[in-house]
Short mmCIF file of C-alpha atoms and ligand atoms in Angstrom, two decimals:
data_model
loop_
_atom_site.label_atom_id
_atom_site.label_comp_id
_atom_site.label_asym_id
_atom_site.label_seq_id
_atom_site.Cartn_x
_atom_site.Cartn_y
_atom_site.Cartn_z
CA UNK C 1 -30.50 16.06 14.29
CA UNK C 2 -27.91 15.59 17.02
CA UNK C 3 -23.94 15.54 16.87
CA UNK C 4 -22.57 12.76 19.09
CA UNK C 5 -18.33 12.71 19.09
CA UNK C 6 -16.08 13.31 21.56
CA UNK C 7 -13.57 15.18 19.13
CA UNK C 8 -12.36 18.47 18.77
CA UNK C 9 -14.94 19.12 15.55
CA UNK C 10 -17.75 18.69 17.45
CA UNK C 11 -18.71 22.47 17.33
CA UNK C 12 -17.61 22.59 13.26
CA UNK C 13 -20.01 19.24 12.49
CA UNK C 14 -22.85 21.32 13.82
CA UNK C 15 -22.24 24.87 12.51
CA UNK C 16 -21.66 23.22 9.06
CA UNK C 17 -25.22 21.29 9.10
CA UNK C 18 -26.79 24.24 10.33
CA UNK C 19 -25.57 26.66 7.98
CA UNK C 20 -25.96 23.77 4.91
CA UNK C 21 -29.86 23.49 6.35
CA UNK C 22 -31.18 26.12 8.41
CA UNK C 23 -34.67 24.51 8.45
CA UNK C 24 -33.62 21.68 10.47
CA UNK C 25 -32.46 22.10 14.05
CA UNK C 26 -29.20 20.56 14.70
CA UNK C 27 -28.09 20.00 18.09
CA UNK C 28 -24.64 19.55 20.44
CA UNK C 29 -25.16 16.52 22.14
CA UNK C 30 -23.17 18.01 25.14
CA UNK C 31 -25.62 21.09 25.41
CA UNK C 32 -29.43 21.11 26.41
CA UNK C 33 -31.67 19.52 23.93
CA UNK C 34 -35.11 17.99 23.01
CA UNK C 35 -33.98 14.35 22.84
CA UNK C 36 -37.44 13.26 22.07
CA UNK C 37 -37.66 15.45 18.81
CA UNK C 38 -34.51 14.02 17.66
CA UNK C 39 -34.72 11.51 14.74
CA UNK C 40 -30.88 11.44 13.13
CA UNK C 41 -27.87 11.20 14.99
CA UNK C 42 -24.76 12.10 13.78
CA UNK C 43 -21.80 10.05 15.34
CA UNK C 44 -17.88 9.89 15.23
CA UNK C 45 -16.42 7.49 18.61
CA UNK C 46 -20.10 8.18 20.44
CA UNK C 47 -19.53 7.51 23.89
CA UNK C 48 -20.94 4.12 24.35
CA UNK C 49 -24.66 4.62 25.61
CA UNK C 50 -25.45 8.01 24.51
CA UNK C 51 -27.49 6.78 21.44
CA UNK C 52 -29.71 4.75 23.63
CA UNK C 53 -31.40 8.01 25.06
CA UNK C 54 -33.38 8.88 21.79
CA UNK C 55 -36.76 7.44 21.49
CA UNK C 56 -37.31 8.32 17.79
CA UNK C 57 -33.89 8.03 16.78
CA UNK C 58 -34.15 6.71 12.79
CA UNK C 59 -31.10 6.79 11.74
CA UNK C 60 -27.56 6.73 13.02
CA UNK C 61 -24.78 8.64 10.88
CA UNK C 62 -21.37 7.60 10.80
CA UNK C 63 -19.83 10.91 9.46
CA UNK C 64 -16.64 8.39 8.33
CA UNK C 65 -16.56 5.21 5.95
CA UNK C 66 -16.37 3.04 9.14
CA UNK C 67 -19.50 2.14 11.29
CA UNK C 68 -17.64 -0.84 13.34
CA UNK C 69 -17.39 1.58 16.14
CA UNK C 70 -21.33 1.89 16.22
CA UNK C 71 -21.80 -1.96 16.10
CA UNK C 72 -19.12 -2.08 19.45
CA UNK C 73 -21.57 -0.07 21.12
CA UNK C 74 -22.99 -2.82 23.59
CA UNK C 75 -25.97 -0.07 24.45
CA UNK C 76 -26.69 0.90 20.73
CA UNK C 77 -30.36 0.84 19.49
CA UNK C 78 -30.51 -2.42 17.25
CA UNK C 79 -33.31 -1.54 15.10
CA UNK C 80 -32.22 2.03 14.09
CA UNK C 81 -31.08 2.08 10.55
CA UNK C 82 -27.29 2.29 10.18
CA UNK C 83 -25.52 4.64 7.13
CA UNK C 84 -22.06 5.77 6.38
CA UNK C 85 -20.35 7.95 4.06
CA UNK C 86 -19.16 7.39 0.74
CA UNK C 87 -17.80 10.37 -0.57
CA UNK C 88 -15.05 10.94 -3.24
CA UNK C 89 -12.48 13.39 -1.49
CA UNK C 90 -12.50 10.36 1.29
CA UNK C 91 -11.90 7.76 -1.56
CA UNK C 92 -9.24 10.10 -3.75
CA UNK C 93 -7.52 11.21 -0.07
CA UNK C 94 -7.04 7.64 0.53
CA UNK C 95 -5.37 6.71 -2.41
CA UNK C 96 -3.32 9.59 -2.07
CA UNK C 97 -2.17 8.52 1.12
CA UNK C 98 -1.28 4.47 0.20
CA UNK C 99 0.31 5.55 -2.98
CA UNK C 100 2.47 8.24 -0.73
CA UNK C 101 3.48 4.87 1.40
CA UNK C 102 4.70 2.81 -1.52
CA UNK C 103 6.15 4.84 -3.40
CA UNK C 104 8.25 5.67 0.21
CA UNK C 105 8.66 2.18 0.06
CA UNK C 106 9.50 1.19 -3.05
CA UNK C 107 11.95 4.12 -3.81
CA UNK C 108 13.51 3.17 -0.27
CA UNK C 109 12.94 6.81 0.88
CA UNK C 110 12.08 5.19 4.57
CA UNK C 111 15.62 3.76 4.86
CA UNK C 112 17.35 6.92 3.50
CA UNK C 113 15.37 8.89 5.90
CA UNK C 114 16.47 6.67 9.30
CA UNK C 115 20.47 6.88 7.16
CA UNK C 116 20.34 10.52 7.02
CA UNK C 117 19.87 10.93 10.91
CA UNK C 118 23.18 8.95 11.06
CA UNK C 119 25.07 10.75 8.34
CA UNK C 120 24.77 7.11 6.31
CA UNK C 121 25.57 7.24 2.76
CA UNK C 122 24.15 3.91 0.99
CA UNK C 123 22.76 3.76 -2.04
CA UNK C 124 20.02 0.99 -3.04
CA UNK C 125 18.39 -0.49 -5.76
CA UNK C 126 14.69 0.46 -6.17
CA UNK C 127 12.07 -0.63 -7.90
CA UNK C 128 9.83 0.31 -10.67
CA UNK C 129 6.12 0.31 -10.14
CA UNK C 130 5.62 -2.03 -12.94
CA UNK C 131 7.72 -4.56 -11.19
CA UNK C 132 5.14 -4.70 -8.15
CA UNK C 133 2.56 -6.31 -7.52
CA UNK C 134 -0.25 -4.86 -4.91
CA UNK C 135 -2.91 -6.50 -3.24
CA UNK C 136 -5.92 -5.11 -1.44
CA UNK C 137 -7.66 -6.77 0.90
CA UNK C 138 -11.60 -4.97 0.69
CA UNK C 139 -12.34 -3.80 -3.08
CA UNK C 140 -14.74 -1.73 -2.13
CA UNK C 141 -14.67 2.33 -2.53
CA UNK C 142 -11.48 2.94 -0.91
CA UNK C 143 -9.65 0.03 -1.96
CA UNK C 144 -11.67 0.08 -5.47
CA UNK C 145 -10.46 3.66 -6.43
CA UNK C 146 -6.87 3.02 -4.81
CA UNK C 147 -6.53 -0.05 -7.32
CA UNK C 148 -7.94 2.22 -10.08
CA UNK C 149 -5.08 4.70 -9.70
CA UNK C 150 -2.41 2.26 -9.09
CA UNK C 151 -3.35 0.61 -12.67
CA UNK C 152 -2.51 4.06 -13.90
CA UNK C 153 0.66 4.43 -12.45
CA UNK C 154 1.42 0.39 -13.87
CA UNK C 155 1.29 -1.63 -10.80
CA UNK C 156 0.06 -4.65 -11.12
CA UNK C 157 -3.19 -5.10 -8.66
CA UNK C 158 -4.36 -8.18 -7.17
CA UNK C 159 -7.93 -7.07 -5.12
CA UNK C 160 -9.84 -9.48 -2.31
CA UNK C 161 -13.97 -8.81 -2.04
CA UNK C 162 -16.30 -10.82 0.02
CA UNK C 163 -18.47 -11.55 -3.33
CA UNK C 164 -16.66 -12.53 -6.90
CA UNK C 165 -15.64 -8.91 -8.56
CA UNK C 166 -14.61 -7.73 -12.16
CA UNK C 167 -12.18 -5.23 -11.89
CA UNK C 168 -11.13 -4.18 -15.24
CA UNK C 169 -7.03 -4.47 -15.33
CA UNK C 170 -6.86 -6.18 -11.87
CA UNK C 171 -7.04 -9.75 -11.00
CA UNK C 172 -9.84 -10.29 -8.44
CA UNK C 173 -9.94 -13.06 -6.00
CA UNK C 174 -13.05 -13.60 -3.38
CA UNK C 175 -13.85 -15.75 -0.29
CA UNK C 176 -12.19 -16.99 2.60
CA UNK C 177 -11.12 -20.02 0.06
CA UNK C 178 -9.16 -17.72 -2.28
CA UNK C 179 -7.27 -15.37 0.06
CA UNK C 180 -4.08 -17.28 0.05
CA UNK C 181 -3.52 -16.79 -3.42
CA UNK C 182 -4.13 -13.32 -3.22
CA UNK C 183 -1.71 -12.67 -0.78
CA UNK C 184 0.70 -15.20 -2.23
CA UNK C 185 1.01 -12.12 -5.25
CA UNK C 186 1.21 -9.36 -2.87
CA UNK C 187 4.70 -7.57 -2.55
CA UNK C 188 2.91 -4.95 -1.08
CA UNK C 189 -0.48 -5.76 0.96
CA UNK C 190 -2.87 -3.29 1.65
CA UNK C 191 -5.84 -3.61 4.16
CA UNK C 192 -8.83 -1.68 3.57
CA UNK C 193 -11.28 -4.03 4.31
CA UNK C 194 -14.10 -3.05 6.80
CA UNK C 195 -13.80 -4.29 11.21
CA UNK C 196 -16.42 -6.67 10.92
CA UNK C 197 -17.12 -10.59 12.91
CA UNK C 198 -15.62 -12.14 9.76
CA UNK C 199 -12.04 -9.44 9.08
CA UNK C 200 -10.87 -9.14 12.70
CA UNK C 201 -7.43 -10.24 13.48
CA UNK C 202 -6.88 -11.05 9.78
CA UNK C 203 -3.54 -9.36 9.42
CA UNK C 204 -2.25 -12.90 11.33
CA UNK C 205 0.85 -14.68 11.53
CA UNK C 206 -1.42 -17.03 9.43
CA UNK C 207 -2.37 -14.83 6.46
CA UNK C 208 1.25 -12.85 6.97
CA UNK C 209 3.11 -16.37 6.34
CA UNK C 210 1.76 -16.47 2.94
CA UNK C 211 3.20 -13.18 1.58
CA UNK C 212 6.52 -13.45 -0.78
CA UNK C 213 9.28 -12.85 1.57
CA UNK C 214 10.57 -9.41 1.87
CA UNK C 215 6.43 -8.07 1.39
CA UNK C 216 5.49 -4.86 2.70
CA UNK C 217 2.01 -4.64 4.99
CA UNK C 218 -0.08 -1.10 5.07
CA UNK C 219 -2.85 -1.06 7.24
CA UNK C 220 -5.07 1.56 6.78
CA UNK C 221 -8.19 0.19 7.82
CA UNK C 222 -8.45 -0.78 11.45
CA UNK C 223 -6.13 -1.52 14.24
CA UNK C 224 -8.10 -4.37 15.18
CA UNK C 225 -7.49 -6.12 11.89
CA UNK C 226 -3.73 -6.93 12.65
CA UNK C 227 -2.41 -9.07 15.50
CA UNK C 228 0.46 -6.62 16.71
CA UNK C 229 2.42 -9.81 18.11
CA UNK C 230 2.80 -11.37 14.87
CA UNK C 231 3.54 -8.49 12.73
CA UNK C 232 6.77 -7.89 14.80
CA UNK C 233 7.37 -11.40 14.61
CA UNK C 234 6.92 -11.35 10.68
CA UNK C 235 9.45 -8.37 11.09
CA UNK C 236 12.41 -10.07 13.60
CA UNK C 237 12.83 -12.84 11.24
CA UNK C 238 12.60 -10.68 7.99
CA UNK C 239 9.73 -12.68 6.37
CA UNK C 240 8.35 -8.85 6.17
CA UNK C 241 10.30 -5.87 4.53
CA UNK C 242 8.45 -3.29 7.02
CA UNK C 243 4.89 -1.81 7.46
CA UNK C 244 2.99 1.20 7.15
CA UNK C 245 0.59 1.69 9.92
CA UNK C 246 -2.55 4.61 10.51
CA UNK C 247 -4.83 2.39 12.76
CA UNK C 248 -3.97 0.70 16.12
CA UNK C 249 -5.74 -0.76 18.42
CA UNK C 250 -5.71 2.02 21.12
CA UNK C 251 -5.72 5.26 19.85
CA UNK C 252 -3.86 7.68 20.45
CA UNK C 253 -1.10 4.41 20.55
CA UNK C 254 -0.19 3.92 23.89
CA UNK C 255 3.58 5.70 24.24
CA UNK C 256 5.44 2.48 25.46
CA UNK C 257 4.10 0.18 22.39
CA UNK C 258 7.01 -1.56 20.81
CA UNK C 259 5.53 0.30 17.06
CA UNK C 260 6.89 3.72 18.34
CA UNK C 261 10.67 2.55 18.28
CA UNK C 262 10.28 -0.14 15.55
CA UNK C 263 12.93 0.99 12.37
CA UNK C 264 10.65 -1.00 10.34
CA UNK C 265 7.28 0.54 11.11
CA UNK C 266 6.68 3.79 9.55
CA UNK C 267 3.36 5.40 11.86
CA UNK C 268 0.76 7.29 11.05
CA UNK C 269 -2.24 8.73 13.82
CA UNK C 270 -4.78 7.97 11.68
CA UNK C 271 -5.12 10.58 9.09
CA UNK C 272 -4.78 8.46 5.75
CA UNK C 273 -8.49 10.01 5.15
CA UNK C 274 -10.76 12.04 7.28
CA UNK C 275 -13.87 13.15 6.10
CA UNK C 276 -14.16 16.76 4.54
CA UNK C 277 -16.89 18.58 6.68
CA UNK C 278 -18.22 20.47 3.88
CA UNK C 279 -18.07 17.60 1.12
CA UNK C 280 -20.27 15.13 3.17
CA UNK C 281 -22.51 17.65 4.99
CA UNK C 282 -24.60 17.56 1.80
CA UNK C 283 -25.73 13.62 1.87
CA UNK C 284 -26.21 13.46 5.49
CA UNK C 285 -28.78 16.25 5.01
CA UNK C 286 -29.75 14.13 1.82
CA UNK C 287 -30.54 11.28 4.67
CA UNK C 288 -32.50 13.49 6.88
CA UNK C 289 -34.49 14.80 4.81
CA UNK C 290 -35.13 11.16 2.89
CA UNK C 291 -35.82 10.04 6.69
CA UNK C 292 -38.61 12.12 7.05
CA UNK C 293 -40.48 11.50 3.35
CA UNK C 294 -40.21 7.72 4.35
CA UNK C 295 -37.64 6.77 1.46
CA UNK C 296 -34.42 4.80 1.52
CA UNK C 297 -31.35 6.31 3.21
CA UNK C 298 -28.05 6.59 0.90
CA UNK C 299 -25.25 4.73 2.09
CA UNK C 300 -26.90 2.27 4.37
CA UNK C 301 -25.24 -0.64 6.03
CA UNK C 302 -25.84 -3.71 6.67
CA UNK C 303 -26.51 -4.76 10.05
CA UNK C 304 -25.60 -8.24 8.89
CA UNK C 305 -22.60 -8.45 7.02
CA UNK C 306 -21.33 -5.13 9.48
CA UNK C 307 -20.35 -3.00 6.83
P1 NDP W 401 -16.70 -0.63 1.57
O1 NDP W 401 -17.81 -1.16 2.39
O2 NDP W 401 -17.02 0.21 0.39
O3 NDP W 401 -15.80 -1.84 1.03
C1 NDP W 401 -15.50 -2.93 1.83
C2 NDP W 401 -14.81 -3.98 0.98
O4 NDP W 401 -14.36 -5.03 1.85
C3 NDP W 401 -15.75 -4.62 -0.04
O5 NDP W 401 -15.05 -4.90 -1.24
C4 NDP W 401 -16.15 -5.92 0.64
O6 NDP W 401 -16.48 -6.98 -0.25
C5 NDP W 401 -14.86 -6.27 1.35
N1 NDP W 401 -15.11 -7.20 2.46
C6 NDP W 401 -15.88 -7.02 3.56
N2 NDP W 401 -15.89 -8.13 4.31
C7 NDP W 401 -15.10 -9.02 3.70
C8 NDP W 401 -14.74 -10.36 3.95
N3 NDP W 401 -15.17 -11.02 5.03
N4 NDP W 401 -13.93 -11.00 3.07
C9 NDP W 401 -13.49 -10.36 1.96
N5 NDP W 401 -13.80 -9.08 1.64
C10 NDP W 401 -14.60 -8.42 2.50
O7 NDP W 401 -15.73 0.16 2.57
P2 NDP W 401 -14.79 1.41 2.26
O8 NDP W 401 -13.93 1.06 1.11
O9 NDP W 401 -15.59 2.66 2.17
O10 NDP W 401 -13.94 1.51 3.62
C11 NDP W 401 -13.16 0.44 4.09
C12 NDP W 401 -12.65 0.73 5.50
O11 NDP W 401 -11.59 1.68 5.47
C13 NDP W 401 -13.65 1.36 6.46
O12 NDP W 401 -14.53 0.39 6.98
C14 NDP W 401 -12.76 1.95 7.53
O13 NDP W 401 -12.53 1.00 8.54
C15 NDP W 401 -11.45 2.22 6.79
N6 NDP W 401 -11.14 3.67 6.69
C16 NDP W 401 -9.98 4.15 7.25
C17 NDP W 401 -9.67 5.48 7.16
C18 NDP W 401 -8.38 6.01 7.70
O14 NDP W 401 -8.17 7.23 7.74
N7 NDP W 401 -7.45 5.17 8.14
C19 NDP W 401 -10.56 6.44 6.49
C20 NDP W 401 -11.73 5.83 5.92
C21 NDP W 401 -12.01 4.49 6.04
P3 NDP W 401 -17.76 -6.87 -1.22
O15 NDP W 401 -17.33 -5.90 -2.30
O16 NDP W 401 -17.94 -8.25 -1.74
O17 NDP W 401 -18.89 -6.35 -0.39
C1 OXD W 402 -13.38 6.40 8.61
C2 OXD W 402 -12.13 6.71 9.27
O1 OXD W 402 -13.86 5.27 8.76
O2 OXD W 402 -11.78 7.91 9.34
O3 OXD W 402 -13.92 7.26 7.90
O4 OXD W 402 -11.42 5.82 9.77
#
């Protein structure tokens, strides 16, 4: 097994899947190794190419919930299985993180926070989670367990899926053909859909037009889902109440982007969920070890639908 990323964690991915199985040998793609023994590589932001140097690779390992980065990859090896992780500290984080943001939101805790640096006393009205409605844009396990926990806390949930869903409390709306209505009940619109052909550039002045006025956008998915452009312009002529934003385009965000300074924007450097080393270690292993006896790998993407 090798560890491709370009991170700081490179050295903790590998201690953690040596020490969780000693029996296989787990390599640092950056140090001396066998690449013809290898057969599962392990990859966060690979640097484009370095997959293509493994004969036997059969199977590549996003250690995150995202594999779009793998696909963008113009060098990566086509017909190597693809899996991802699905883990629940990942899902539960997540949620965590969005309902942190809305509450912010809804509570107007962003607004008192840019007053108090001016010595601003001025109260507001808030709102009560039952009189919001939320829509999520990819009901899948992020945005599935996120709506979960929101119906808990009485929000109402509106949830978009590529195929037609049941989601017991939330009303679920699929297709290209239904996403205007789903946004058209979304006071607060949250993306967690996958980067894929079909999602890119979704978050568009478009889709953005259709929200009630005064909405609320929190992207948490991919920077490459939202047009930048037309989210400020959604914000200059207050269609849009503000946005919540952990993914960008570049990463780190470049330091003269417009976002930085925006009142509006409240910025995160993508951190709404990172993978817990020790929690996933366990199913990656699962997949090498299902590699080798020939069976199906857990988790597996689609190279089709991208996700
Ligand atoms: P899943 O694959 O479990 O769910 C994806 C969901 O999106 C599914 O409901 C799927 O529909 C839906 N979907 C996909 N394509 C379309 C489409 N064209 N139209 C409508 N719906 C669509 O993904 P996860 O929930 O695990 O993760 C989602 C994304 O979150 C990741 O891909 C990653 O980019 C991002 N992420 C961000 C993190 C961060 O820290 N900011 C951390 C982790 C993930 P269907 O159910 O019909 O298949
Ligand atoms: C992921 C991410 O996809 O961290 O897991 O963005």
């Amino acid at each position: 097994m090798v560890v491709i990323r370009q991170d700081q964690r490179l050295g903790e991915w590998v201690n953690a899947l040596t020490e969780a199985a000693p029996d296989i040998p787990v390599y640092n793609y950056l140090e001396d190794h066998p690449r013809n023994e290898v057969k599962m590589a392990v990859v966060w932001k690979h640097p484009d190419g370095s997959l293509s140097c493994y004969p036997h690779l059969g199977c590549i390992a996003s250690s995150g919930a995202g594999v779009d980065f793998i696909f963008d990859d113009p060098e990566f090896p086509k017909g190597v299985p693809v899996s991802r992780v699905v883990d629940p500290f990942l899902t539960a984080d997540m949620s965590e993180f969005v309902i942190a943001r809305i509450f912010a939101h809804i509570k107007n805790l962003n607004i008192y926070s840019r007053d108090q640096r001016h010595k601003s006393w001025h109260p507001l009205p808030y709102r009560r989670s039952s009189a919001v409605c939320v829509g999520i844009l990819g009901m899948g396990a992020l945005g599935g367990k996120l709506a979960l926990d929101l119906l808990n806390l009485n929000f109402r949930v509106v949830g978009w899926s590529r195929s037609p869903k049941n989601f017991r409390g939330a009303t679920m709306y699929s297709g290209a053909d239904q996403l205007a209505t789903c946004l058209a009940h979304s006071d607060i619109l949250v993306c967690l859909l996958p980067l894929t052909r079909e999602t890119r550039g979704i978050l568009n002045s478009k889709h953005l037009a259709l929200l009630p006025r005064g909405a609320y956008l929190i992207n948490v998915a991919r920077g490459a889902h939202l047009v930048d452009a037309d989210l400020l312009e959604a914000l200059e002529t207050g269609h849009l109440a503000g946005a919540s934003l952990d993914v960008f385009h570049s990463e780190p965000l470049p330091a003269d982007h417009p976002f930085w300074i925006h009142e509006a924007i409240q910025l995160s450097p993508h951190v709404a969920s990172v993978s817990d080393i020790a929690s996933v270690t366990p199913q990656l292993i699962e997949n090498y070890r299902r590699l080798e006896a020939g069976k199906a790998l857990l988790n597996p993407v689609s190279r089709l639908t991208g996700y």
